PDB file of C-alpha atoms in Angstrom:
ATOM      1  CA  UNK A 151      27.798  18.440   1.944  1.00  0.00           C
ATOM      2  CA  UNK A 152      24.185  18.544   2.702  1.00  0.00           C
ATOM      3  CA  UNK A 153      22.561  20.304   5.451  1.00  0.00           C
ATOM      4  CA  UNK A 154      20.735  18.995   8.199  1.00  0.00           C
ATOM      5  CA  UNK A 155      17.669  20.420   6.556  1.00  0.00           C
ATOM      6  CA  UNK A 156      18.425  18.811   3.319  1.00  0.00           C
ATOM      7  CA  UNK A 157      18.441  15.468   5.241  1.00  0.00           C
ATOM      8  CA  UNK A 158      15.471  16.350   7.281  1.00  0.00           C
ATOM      9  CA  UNK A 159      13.241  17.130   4.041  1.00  0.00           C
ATOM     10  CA  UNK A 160      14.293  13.471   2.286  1.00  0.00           C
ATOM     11  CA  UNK A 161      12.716  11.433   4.849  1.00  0.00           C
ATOM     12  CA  UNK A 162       9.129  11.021   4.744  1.00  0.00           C
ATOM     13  CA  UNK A 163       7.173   9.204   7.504  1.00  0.00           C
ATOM     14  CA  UNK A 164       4.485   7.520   5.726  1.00  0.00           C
ATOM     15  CA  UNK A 165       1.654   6.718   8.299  1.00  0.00           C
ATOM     16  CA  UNK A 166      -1.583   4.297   8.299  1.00  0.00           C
ATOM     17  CA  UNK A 167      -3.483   7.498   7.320  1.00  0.00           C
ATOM     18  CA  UNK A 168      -0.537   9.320   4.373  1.00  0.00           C
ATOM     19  CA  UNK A 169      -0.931   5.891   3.122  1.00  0.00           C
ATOM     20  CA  UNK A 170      -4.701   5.658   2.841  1.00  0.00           C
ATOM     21  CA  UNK A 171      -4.760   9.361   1.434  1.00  0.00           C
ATOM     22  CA  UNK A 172      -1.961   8.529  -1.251  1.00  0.00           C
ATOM     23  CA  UNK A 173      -4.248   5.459  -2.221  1.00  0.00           C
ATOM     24  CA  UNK A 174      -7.172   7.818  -2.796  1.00  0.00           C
ATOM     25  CA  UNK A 175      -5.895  10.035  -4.682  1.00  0.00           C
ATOM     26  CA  UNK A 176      -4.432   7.157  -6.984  1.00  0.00           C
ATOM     27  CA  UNK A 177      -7.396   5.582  -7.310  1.00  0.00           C
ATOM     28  CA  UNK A 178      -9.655   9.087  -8.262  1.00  0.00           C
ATOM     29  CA  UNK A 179      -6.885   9.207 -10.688  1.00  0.00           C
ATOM     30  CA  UNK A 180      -7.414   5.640 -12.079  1.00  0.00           C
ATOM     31  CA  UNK A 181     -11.265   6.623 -12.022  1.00  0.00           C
ATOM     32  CA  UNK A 182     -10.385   9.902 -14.064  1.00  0.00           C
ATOM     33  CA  UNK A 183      -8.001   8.177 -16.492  1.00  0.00           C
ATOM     34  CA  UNK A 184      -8.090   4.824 -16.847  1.00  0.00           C
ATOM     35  CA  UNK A 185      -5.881   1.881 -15.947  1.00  0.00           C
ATOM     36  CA  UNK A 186      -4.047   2.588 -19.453  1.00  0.00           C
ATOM     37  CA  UNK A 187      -2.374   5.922 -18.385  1.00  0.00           C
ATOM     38  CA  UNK A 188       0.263   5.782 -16.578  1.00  0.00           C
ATOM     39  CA  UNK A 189       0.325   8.064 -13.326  1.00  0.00           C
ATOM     40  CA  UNK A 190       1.577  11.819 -13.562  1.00  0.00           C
ATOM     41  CA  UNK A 191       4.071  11.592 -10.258  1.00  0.00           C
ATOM     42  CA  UNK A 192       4.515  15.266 -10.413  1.00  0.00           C
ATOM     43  CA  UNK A 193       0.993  16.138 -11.129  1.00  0.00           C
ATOM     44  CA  UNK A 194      -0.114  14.021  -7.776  1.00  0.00           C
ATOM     45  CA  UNK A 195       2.625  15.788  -5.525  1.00  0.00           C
ATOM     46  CA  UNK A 196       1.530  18.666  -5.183  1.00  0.00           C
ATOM     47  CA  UNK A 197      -1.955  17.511  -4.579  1.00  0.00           C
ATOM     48  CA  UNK A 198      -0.571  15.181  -1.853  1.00  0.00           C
ATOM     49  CA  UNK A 199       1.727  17.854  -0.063  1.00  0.00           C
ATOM     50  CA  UNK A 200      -1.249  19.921   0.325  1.00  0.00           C
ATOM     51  CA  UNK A 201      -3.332  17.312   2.007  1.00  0.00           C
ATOM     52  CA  UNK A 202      -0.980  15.978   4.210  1.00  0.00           C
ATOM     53  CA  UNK A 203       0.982  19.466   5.048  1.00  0.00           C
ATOM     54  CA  UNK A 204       4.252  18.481   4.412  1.00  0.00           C
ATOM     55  CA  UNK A 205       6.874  18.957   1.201  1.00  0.00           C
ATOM     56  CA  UNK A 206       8.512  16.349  -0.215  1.00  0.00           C
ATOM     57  CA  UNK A 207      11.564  16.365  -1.645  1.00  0.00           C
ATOM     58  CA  UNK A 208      10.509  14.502  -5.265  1.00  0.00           C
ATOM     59  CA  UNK A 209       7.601  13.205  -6.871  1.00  0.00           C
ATOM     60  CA  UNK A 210       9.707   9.306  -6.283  1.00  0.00           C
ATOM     61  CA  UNK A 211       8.829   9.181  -3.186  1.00  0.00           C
ATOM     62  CA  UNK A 212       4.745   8.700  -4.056  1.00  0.00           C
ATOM     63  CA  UNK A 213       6.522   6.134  -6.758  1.00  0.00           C
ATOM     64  CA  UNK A 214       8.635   4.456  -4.865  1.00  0.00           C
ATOM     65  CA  UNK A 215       5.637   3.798  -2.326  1.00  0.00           C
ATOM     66  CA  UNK A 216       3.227   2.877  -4.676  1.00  0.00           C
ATOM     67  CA  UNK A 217       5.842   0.941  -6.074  1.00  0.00           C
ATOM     68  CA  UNK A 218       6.515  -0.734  -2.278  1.00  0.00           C
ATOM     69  CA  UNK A 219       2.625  -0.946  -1.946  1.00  0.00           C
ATOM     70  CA  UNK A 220       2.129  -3.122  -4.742  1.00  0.00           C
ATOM     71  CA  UNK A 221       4.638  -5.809  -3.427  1.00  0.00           C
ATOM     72  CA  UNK A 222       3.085  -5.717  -0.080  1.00  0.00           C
ATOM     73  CA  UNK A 223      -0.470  -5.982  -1.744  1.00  0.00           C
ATOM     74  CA  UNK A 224       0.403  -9.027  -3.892  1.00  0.00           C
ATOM     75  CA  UNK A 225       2.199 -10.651  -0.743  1.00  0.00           C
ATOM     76  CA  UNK A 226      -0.957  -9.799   0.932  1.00  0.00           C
ATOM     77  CA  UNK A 227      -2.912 -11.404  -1.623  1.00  0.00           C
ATOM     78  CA  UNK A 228      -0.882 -14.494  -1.981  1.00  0.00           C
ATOM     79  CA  UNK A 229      -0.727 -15.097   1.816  1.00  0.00           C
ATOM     80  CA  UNK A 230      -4.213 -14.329   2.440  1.00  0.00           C
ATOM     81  CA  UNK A 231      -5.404 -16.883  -0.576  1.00  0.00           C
ATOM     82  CA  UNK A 232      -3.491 -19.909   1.036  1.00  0.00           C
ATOM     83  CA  UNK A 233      -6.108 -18.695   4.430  1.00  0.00           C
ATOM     84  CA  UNK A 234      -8.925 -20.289   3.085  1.00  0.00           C
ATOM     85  CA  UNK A 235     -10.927 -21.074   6.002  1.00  0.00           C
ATOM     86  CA  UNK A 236      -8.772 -21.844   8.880  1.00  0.00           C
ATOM     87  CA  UNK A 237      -6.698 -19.145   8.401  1.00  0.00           C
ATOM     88  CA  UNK A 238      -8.691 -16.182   8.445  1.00  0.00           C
ATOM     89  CA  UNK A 239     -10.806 -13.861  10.774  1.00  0.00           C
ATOM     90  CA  UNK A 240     -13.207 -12.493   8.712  1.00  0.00           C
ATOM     91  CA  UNK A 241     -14.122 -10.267  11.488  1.00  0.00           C
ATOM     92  CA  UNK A 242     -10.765  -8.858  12.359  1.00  0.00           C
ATOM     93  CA  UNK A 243      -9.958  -8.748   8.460  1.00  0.00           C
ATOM     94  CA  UNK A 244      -6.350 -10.278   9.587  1.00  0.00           C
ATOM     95  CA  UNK A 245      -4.338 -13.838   9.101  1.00  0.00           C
ATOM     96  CA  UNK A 246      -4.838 -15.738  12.060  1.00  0.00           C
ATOM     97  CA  UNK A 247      -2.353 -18.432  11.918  1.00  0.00           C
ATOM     98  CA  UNK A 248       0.245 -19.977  14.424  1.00  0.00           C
ATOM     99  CA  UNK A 249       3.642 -19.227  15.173  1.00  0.00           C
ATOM    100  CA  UNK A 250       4.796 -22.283  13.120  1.00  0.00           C
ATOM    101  CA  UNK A 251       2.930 -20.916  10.102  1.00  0.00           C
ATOM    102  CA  UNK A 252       4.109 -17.643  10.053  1.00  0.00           C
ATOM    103  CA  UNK A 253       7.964 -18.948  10.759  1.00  0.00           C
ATOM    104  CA  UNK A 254       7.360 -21.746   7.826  1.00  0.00           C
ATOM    105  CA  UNK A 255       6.030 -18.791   5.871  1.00  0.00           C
ATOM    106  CA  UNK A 256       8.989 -16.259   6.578  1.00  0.00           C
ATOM    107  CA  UNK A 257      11.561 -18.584   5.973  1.00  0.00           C
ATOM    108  CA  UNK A 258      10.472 -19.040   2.778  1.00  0.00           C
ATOM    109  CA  UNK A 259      10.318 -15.031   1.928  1.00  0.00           C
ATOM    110  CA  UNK A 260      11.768 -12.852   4.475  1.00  0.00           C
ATOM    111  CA  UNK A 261       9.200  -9.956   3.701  1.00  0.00           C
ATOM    112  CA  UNK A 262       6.084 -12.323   4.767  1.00  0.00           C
ATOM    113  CA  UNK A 263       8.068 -10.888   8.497  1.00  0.00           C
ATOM    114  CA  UNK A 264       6.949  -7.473   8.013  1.00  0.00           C
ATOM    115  CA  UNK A 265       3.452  -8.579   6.851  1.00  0.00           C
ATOM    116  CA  UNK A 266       3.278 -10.285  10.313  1.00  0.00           C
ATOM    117  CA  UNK A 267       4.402  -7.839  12.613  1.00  0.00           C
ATOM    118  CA  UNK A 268       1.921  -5.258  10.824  1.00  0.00           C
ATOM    119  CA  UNK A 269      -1.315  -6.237   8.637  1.00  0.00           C
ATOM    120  CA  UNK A 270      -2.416  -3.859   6.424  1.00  0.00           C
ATOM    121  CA  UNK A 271      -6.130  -2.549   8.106  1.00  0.00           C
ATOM    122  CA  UNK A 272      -9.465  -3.324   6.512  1.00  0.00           C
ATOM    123  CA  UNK A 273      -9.482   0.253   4.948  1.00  0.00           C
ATOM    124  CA  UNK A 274      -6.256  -0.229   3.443  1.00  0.00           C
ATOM    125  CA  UNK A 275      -6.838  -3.954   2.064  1.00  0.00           C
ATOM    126  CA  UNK A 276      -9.703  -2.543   0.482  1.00  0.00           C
ATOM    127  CA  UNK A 277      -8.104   0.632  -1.071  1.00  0.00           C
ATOM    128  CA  UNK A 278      -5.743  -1.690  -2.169  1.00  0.00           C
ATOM    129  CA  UNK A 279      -8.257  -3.773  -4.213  1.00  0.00           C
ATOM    130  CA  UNK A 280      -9.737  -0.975  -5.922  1.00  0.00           C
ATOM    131  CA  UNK A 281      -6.449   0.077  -6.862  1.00  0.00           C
ATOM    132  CA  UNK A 282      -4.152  -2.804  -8.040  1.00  0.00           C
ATOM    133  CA  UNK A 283      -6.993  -5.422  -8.997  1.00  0.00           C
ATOM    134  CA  UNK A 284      -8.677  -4.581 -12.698  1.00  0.00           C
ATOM    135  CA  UNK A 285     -12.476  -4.410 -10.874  1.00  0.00           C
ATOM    136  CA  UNK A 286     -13.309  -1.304 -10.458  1.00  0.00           C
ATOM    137  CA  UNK A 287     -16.617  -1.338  -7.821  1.00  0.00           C
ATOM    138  CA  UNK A 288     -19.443   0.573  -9.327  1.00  0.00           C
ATOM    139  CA  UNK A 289     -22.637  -0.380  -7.315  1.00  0.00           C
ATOM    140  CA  UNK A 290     -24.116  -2.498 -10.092  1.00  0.00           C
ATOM    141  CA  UNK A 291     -23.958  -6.470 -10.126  1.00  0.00           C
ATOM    142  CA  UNK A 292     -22.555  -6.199  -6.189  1.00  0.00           C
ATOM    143  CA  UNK A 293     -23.213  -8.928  -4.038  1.00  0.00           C
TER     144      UNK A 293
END
């Protein structure tokens, strides 16, 4: 039987910031490697535990958020390219859209519901670009 320590050292509260710092040091990877090689889970732990202060229990958790990051970013993407226009407050960075939108939405994928209730910040949409698009931002041709 485990202990309540064991149980206690599983869970990892990712935060707005754990979540920007595990995107960084993805995409410094990316920027060191290339998109070809495939990421070195239990190379980044260690680098991430001693950022953020706190052990984790494997190197799956950083997968299995990256992995859960990915879905959120294309759902992001998908629901953000339908806001052409009407949809979208450039200045917030956030879907603007009416109750009857987002219900339409959600009953068509239940996950859209957690997109709602929290959308991702402006740092974090961009991190996200670098990251899972194929552009890589380097200064030159920028608009």
């Amino acid at each position: 039987m485990a202990s309540s320590n064991d149980a206690k050292r599983k869970y990892f509260g990712w935060t707005d910031q754990s979540v920007l710092i595990l995107c960084g040091l993805l995409n410094k990877y990316v920027m060191k490697y290339g998109r070809s090689i495939p990421f070195k889970w239990m190379d980044l732990q260690p680098e991430f535990e001693n950022i953020v202060q706190i052990k984790l229990y494997s190197e799956k958790v950083l997968k299995h958020k990256y992995d859960e990051m990915r879905k959120d970013y294309n759902l992001w993407k998908s629901l953000k390219n339908k806001a052409t226009g009407v949809g979208w407050n450039q200045s917030l960075g956030k879907l603007d859209f009416s109750d009857d939108w987002w219900d339409k939405r959600i009953k068509e994928d239940i996950n859209v519901k957690r997109i709602r209730r929290k959308q991702p910040s402006v740092e974090l949409q961009e991190a996200w670009d670098q990251l899972f698009t194929n552009a890589v931002a380097n200064g030159i041709d920028c608009v």
